[in-house]
PDB file of N, CA and C in Angstrom:
ATOM      1  N   MET Q   1       0.210  -0.961   0.176  1.00 54.00           N
ATOM      2  CA  MET Q   1      -0.877   0.303  -0.293  1.00 54.00           C
ATOM      3  C   MET Q   1       0.912   1.290  -0.374  1.00 54.00           C
ATOM      4  N   ASN Q   2       2.041   1.341   0.014  1.00 55.00           N
ATOM      5  CA  ASN Q   2       3.260   2.603   0.277  1.00 55.00           C
ATOM      6  C   ASN Q   2       2.933   2.598  -0.881  1.00 55.00           C
ATOM      7  N   TYR Q   3       3.002   1.981  -2.182  1.00 57.00           N
ATOM      8  CA  TYR Q   3       2.669   2.372  -3.469  1.00 57.00           C
ATOM      9  C   TYR Q   3       2.206   3.367  -3.955  1.00 57.00           C
ATOM     10  N   LEU Q   4       0.996   3.270  -3.654  1.00 63.00           N
ATOM     11  CA  LEU Q   4      -0.456   3.540  -3.696  1.00 63.00           C
ATOM     12  C   LEU Q   4      -0.966   5.078  -2.115  1.00 63.00           C
ATOM     13  N   ASP Q   5       0.716   5.245  -1.814  1.00 66.00           N
ATOM     14  CA  ASP Q   5       0.243   6.224  -0.258  1.00 66.00           C
ATOM     15  C   ASP Q   5      -0.513   5.656   1.089  1.00 66.00           C
ATOM     16  N   ARG Q   6      -1.263   4.577   0.468  1.00 70.00           N
ATOM     17  CA  ARG Q   6      -2.494   4.558   1.061  1.00 70.00           C
ATOM     18  C   ARG Q   6      -1.361   3.234   2.711  1.00 70.00           C
ATOM     19  N   VAL Q   7      -0.637   3.706   3.428  1.00 71.00           N
ATOM     20  CA  VAL Q   7      -0.328   2.672   4.778  1.00 71.00           C
ATOM     21  C   VAL Q   7      -1.355   3.178   6.204  1.00 71.00           C
ATOM     22  N   PRO Q   8      -1.589   1.892   7.181  1.00 73.00           N
ATOM     23  CA  PRO Q   8      -2.477   2.486   7.808  1.00 73.00           C
ATOM     24  C   PRO Q   8      -0.973   3.089   8.958  1.00 73.00           C
ATOM     25  N   ARG Q   9      -2.176   3.806   9.895  1.00 76.00           N
ATOM     26  CA  ARG Q   9      -1.165   4.322  10.714  1.00 76.00           C
ATOM     27  C   ARG Q   9      -0.251   3.746  11.263  1.00 76.00           C
ATOM     28  N   LEU Q  10      -1.127   2.740  11.412  1.00 73.00           N
ATOM     29  CA  LEU Q  10      -0.534   1.220  12.716  1.00 73.00           C
ATOM     30  C   LEU Q  10       1.013   0.908  11.793  1.00 73.00           C
ATOM     31  N   LEU Q  11       1.154   0.459  10.614  1.00 74.00           N
ATOM     32  CA  LEU Q  11       1.977   0.705   9.814  1.00 74.00           C
ATOM     33  C   LEU Q  11       3.800   1.416   9.533  1.00 74.00           C
ATOM     34  N   MET Q  12       2.727   2.758   9.635  1.00 80.00           N
ATOM     35  CA  MET Q  12       3.539   4.169   9.123  1.00 80.00           C
ATOM     36  C   MET Q  12       5.175   4.453   9.979  1.00 80.00           C
ATOM     37  N   TRP Q  13       5.778   3.402  10.872  1.00 83.00           N
ATOM     38  CA  TRP Q  13       6.720   3.833  12.330  1.00 83.00           C
ATOM     39  C   TRP Q  13       7.375   2.582  11.259  1.00 83.00           C
ATOM     40  N   ILE Q  14       6.968   1.283  10.899  1.00 86.00           N
ATOM     41  CA  ILE Q  14       8.181   0.578  10.816  1.00 86.00           C
ATOM     42  C   ILE Q  14       8.735   1.172   9.150  1.00 86.00           C
ATOM     43  N   TYR Q  15       8.673   2.341   8.771  1.00 84.00           N
ATOM     44  CA  TYR Q  15       9.407   2.199   7.754  1.00 84.00           C
ATOM     45  C   TYR Q  15      10.751   3.972   7.794  1.00 84.00           C
ATOM     46  N   ASN Q  16      10.718   3.786   9.801  1.00 88.00           N
ATOM     47  CA  ASN Q  16      11.686   4.987  10.005  1.00 88.00           C
ATOM     48  C   ASN Q  16      13.291   4.464   9.520  1.00 88.00           C
ATOM     49  N   TRP Q  17      12.977   3.350   9.286  1.00 89.00           N
ATOM     50  CA  TRP Q  17      13.980   2.058   9.221  1.00 89.00           C
ATOM     51  C   TRP Q  17      14.734   1.664   7.598  1.00 89.00           C
ATOM     52  N   GLY Q  18      13.671   2.155   7.197  1.00 89.00           N
ATOM     53  CA  GLY Q  18      13.877   2.220   5.405  1.00 89.00           C
ATOM     54  C   GLY Q  18      13.190   1.093   4.848  1.00 89.00           C
ATOM     55  N   ASP Q  19      12.862   0.841   3.890  1.00 86.00           N
ATOM     56  CA  ASP Q  19      12.128   0.041   3.217  1.00 86.00           C
ATOM     57  C   ASP Q  19      12.654  -1.446   3.068  1.00 86.00           C
ATOM     58  N   ASN Q  20      13.481  -1.619   3.428  1.00 93.00           N
ATOM     59  CA  ASN Q  20      13.748  -2.949   2.879  1.00 93.00           C
ATOM     60  C   ASN Q  20      13.234  -3.700   3.978  1.00 93.00           C
ATOM     61  N   VAL Q  21      13.578  -2.558   5.575  1.00 92.00           N
ATOM     62  CA  VAL Q  21      12.849  -3.145   6.664  1.00 92.00           C
ATOM     63  C   VAL Q  21      11.534  -3.511   6.719  1.00 92.00           C
ATOM     64  N   ALA Q  22      10.878  -2.533   6.546  1.00 88.00           N
ATOM     65  CA  ALA Q  22       9.946  -2.315   7.025  1.00 88.00           C
ATOM     66  C   ALA Q  22       8.875  -3.464   5.521  1.00 88.00           C
ATOM     67  N   TRP Q  23       9.938  -3.528   4.043  1.00 88.00           N
ATOM     68  CA  TRP Q  23       8.777  -4.988   3.748  1.00 88.00           C
ATOM     69  C   TRP Q  23       9.934  -6.723   4.913  1.00 88.00           C
ATOM     70  N   ALA Q  24      11.162  -6.567   5.928  1.00 93.00           N
ATOM     71  CA  ALA Q  24      11.281  -7.832   6.381  1.00 93.00           C
ATOM     72  C   ALA Q  24       9.836  -7.373   7.461  1.00 93.00           C
ATOM     73  N   ILE Q  25       9.241  -6.808   7.947  1.00 90.00           N
ATOM     74  CA  ILE Q  25       8.540  -6.668   9.113  1.00 90.00           C
ATOM     75  C   ILE Q  25       7.647  -7.249   8.702  1.00 90.00           C
ATOM     76  N   LYS Q  26       6.892  -6.528   7.274  1.00 87.00           N
ATOM     77  CA  LYS Q  26       5.781  -6.839   7.312  1.00 87.00           C
ATOM     78  C   LYS Q  26       5.901  -8.574   6.647  1.00 87.00           C
ATOM     79  N   ILE Q  27       6.551  -8.968   5.590  1.00 94.00           N
ATOM     80  CA  ILE Q  27       7.030 -10.209   5.269  1.00 94.00           C
ATOM     81  C   ILE Q  27       6.580 -11.355   6.931  1.00 94.00           C
ATOM     82  N   GLY Q  28       7.397 -10.592   7.919  1.00 95.00           N
ATOM     83  CA  GLY Q  28       7.188 -11.203   9.373  1.00 95.00           C
ATOM     84  C   GLY Q  28       5.897 -11.881   9.573  1.00 95.00           C
ATOM     85  N   LEU Q  29       5.047 -10.693   9.613  1.00 92.00           N
ATOM     86  CA  LEU Q  29       4.003 -10.696   9.995  1.00 92.00           C
ATOM     87  C   LEU Q  29       2.835 -11.935   8.667  1.00 92.00           C
ATOM     88  N   VAL Q  30       3.068 -11.334   8.007  1.00 94.00           N
ATOM     89  CA  VAL Q  30       2.325 -12.741   7.141  1.00 94.00           C
ATOM     90  C   VAL Q  30       3.362 -13.715   7.298  1.00 94.00           C
ATOM     91  N   VAL Q  31       3.904 -14.494   7.543  1.00 97.00           N
ATOM     92  CA  VAL Q  31       4.823 -16.109   8.470  1.00 97.00           C
ATOM     93  C   VAL Q  31       3.981 -15.806   9.568  1.00 97.00           C
ATOM     94  N   ILE Q  32       4.132 -15.174  10.322  1.00 97.00           N
ATOM     95  CA  ILE Q  32       3.478 -15.598  11.714  1.00 97.00           C
ATOM     96  C   ILE Q  32       2.239 -16.613  11.787  1.00 97.00           C
ATOM     97  N   GLY Q  33       0.990 -14.975  11.045  1.00 96.00           N
ATOM     98  CA  GLY Q  33       0.028 -14.909  10.881  1.00 96.00           C
ATOM     99  C   GLY Q  33      -0.509 -16.355  10.121  1.00 96.00           C
ATOM    100  N   GLY Q  34       0.523 -17.074   9.377  1.00 96.00           N
ATOM    101  CA  GLY Q  34      -0.017 -18.239   8.272  1.00 96.00           C
ATOM    102  C   GLY Q  34       0.765 -19.751   9.474  1.00 96.00           C
ATOM    103  N   ALA Q  35       1.224 -19.338  10.028  1.00 97.00           N
ATOM    104  CA  ALA Q  35       2.180 -20.220  10.930  1.00 97.00           C
ATOM    105  C   ALA Q  35       1.209 -20.582  11.715  1.00 97.00           C
ATOM    106  N   MET Q  36       0.462 -19.694  13.170  1.00 96.00           N
ATOM    107  CA  MET Q  36      -0.714 -19.634  13.326  1.00 96.00           C
ATOM    108  C   MET Q  36      -1.965 -20.031  12.730  1.00 96.00           C
ATOM    109  N   TYR Q  37      -2.582 -19.608  11.727  1.00 94.00           N
ATOM    110  CA  TYR Q  37      -3.595 -20.521  11.506  1.00 94.00           C
ATOM    111  C   TYR Q  37      -3.340 -21.972  11.199  1.00 94.00           C
ATOM    112  N   LEU Q  38      -2.403 -22.238  10.440  1.00 95.00           N
ATOM    113  CA  LEU Q  38      -2.020 -24.088  10.165  1.00 95.00           C
ATOM    114  C   LEU Q  38      -1.751 -24.742  11.839  1.00 95.00           C
ATOM    115  N   PHE Q  39      -1.397 -24.133  12.069  1.00 93.00           N
ATOM    116  CA  PHE Q  39      -0.688 -24.901  13.558  1.00 93.00           C
ATOM    117  C   PHE Q  39      -1.553 -24.522  14.737  1.00 93.00           C
ATOM    118  N   GLY Q  40      -2.625 -23.715  14.566  1.00 92.00           N
ATOM    119  CA  GLY Q  40      -4.121 -23.722  15.593  1.00 92.00           C
ATOM    120  C   GLY Q  40      -4.847 -25.084  15.817  1.00 92.00           C
ATOM    121  N   PRO Q  41      -5.786 -24.680  16.322  1.00 88.00           N
ATOM    122  CA  PRO Q  41      -6.334 -25.864  17.127  1.00 88.00           C
ATOM    123  C   PRO Q  41      -7.826 -26.443  15.603  1.00 88.00           C
ATOM    124  N   LYS Q  42      -7.468 -26.990  15.834  1.00 83.00           N
ATOM    125  CA  LYS Q  42      -8.832 -27.401  14.933  1.00 83.00           C
ATOM    126  C   LYS Q  42      -9.761 -27.771  14.985  1.00 83.00           C
ATOM    127  N   ASP Q  43     -11.100 -27.068  14.821  1.00 77.00           N
ATOM    128  CA  ASP Q  43     -12.787 -27.051  14.955  1.00 77.00           C
ATOM    129  C   ASP Q  43     -13.234 -28.253  14.800  1.00 77.00           C
ATOM    130  N   GLU Q  44     -12.990 -29.341  14.838  1.00 67.00           N
ATOM    131  CA  GLU Q  44     -14.111 -30.468  14.532  1.00 67.00           C
ATOM    132  C   GLU Q  44     -15.233 -30.665  15.261  1.00 67.00           C
ATOM    133  N   GLU Q  45     -16.318 -29.840  14.551  1.00 65.00           N
ATOM    134  CA  GLU Q  45     -17.804 -30.196  15.167  1.00 65.00           C
ATOM    135  C   GLU Q  45     -18.391 -31.548  15.019  1.00 65.00           C
ATOM    136  N   ASP Q  46     -18.072 -31.592  14.251  1.00 57.00           N
ATOM    137  CA  ASP Q  46     -18.736 -32.939  13.455  1.00 57.00           C
ATOM    138  C   ASP Q  46     -18.525 -34.699  14.693  1.00 57.00           C
ATOM    139  N   ALA Q  47     -17.129 -34.071  14.644  1.00 55.00           N
ATOM    140  CA  ALA Q  47     -16.520 -35.858  15.586  1.00 55.00           C
ATOM    141  C   ALA Q  47     -16.433 -36.009  17.089  1.00 55.00           C
ATOM    142  N   PRO Q  48     -17.674 -36.342  17.212  1.00 57.00           N
ATOM    143  CA  PRO Q  48     -17.536 -36.733  18.832  1.00 57.00           C
ATOM    144  C   PRO Q  48     -16.361 -36.451  19.928  1.00 57.00           C
ATOM    145  N   GLU Q  49     -15.799 -36.179  20.604  1.00 59.00           N
ATOM    146  CA  GLU Q  49     -14.450 -35.832  21.526  1.00 59.00           C
ATOM    147  C   GLU Q  49     -14.688 -37.361  22.577  1.00 59.00           C
ATOM    148  N   GLU Q  50     -13.938 -38.128  22.781  1.00 63.00           N
ATOM    149  CA  GLU Q  50     -13.334 -38.816  23.791  1.00 63.00           C
ATOM    150  C   GLU Q  50     -13.688 -38.101  24.766  1.00 63.00           C
ATOM    151  N   GLY Q  51     -14.221 -39.959  25.620  1.00 60.00           N
ATOM    152  CA  GLY Q  51     -14.659 -39.949  27.043  1.00 60.00           C
ATOM    153  C   GLY Q  51     -16.159 -39.280  27.316  1.00 60.00           C
ATOM    154  N   SER Q  52     -16.974 -38.656  25.835  1.00 58.00           N
ATOM    155  CA  SER Q  52     -18.371 -37.732  26.260  1.00 58.00           C
ATOM    156  C   SER Q  52     -19.322 -39.133  26.000  1.00 58.00           C
ATOM    157  N   PRO Q  53     -20.039 -38.759  26.816  1.00 61.00           N
ATOM    158  CA  PRO Q  53     -20.970 -40.076  26.672  1.00 61.00           C
ATOM    159  C   PRO Q  53     -22.424 -39.827  25.088  1.00 61.00           C
ATOM    160  N   LYS Q  54     -22.378 -41.139  24.107  1.00 62.00           N
ATOM    161  CA  LYS Q  54     -22.639 -40.976  23.177  1.00 62.00           C
ATOM    162  C   LYS Q  54     -24.447 -40.807  23.600  1.00 62.00           C
ATOM    163  N   GLU Q  55     -24.885 -39.199  22.213  1.00 64.00           N
ATOM    164  CA  GLU Q  55     -26.314 -39.458  22.823  1.00 64.00           C
ATOM    165  C   GLU Q  55     -26.792 -40.805  22.493  1.00 64.00           C
ATOM    166  N   PRO Q  56     -28.115 -40.703  22.636  1.00 62.00           N
ATOM    167  CA  PRO Q  56     -29.045 -42.061  22.738  1.00 62.00           C
ATOM    168  C   PRO Q  56     -29.543 -42.023  21.319  1.00 62.00           C
ATOM    169  N   THR Q  57     -29.872 -43.037  20.306  1.00 67.00           N
ATOM    170  CA  THR Q  57     -30.444 -43.796  19.773  1.00 67.00           C
ATOM    171  C   THR Q  57     -31.622 -43.585  20.011  1.00 67.00           C
ATOM    172  N   GLU Q  58     -32.381 -43.442  18.567  1.00 67.00           N
ATOM    173  CA  GLU Q  58     -34.057 -43.700  18.959  1.00 67.00           C
ATOM    174  C   GLU Q  58     -34.515 -44.864  17.516  1.00 67.00           C
ATOM    175  N   GLU Q  59     -34.960 -46.331  18.847  1.00 57.00           N
ATOM    176  CA  GLU Q  59     -35.389 -47.361  17.939  1.00 57.00           C
ATOM    177  C   GLU Q  59     -35.897 -47.496  18.140  1.00 57.00           C
TER     178      GLU Q  59
END
Protein backbone atom coordinates (compact mmCIF):
# COMPACT_ATOMS: atom_id res chain seq x y z
CA MET A 1 0.00 0.00 0.00
CA ASN A 2 3.05 2.22 0.18
CA TYR A 3 3.02 2.56 -3.61
CA LEU A 4 -0.52 3.96 -3.46
CA ASP A 5 0.39 6.25 -0.53
CA ARG A 6 -2.18 4.49 1.65
CA VAL A 7 -0.22 3.04 4.58
CA PRO A 8 -2.25 2.51 7.78
CA ARG A 9 -1.07 4.58 10.74
CA LEU A 10 -0.37 1.43 12.70
CA LEU A 11 2.28 0.39 10.16
CA MET A 12 3.75 3.82 9.46
CA TRP A 13 6.41 3.49 12.18
CA ILE A 14 8.15 0.61 10.37
CA TYR A 15 9.21 2.94 7.57
CA ASN A 16 11.50 4.84 9.99
CA TRP A 17 14.18 2.19 9.35
CA GLY A 18 13.84 2.14 5.56
CA ASP A 19 11.96 0.22 2.93
CA ASN A 20 13.92 -3.03 3.25
CA VAL A 21 13.28 -3.33 6.98
CA ALA A 22 9.63 -2.41 6.46
CA TRP A 23 9.26 -5.19 3.87
CA ALA A 24 10.96 -7.67 6.21
CA ILE A 25 8.58 -6.77 9.05
CA LYS A 26 5.51 -7.05 6.81
CA ILE A 27 6.63 -10.40 5.38
CA GLY A 28 7.40 -11.62 8.90
CA LEU A 29 3.89 -10.70 10.04
CA VAL A 30 2.37 -12.61 7.14
CA VAL A 31 4.52 -15.69 7.85
CA ILE A 32 3.64 -15.62 11.56
CA GLY A 33 -0.06 -15.26 10.74
CA GLY A 34 0.10 -18.18 8.32
CA ALA A 35 1.87 -20.34 10.88
CA MET A 36 -0.72 -19.50 13.51
CA TYR A 37 -3.47 -20.48 11.07
CA LEU A 38 -1.83 -23.77 10.08
CA PHE A 39 -0.76 -24.88 13.54
CA GLY A 40 -3.79 -23.57 15.43
CA PRO A 41 -6.43 -25.84 16.94
CA LYS A 42 -8.71 -27.56 14.47
CA ASP A 43 -12.45 -27.13 14.96
CA GLU A 44 -14.00 -30.53 14.45
CA GLU A 45 -17.65 -30.09 15.32
CA ASP A 46 -18.81 -33.26 13.59
CA ALA A 47 -16.53 -35.67 15.45
CA PRO A 48 -17.55 -36.57 19.02
CA GLU A 49 -14.99 -35.96 21.73
CA GLU A 50 -13.36 -38.93 23.40
CA GLY A 51 -14.79 -39.77 26.79
CA SER A 52 -18.06 -37.96 26.18
CA PRO A 53 -21.24 -39.98 26.44
CA LYS A 54 -22.83 -40.90 23.14
CA GLU A 55 -26.19 -39.45 22.30
CA PRO A 56 -29.04 -41.91 22.73
CA THR A 57 -30.37 -43.24 19.47
CA GLU A 58 -34.03 -43.60 18.75
CA GLU A 59 -35.03 -47.17 17.93
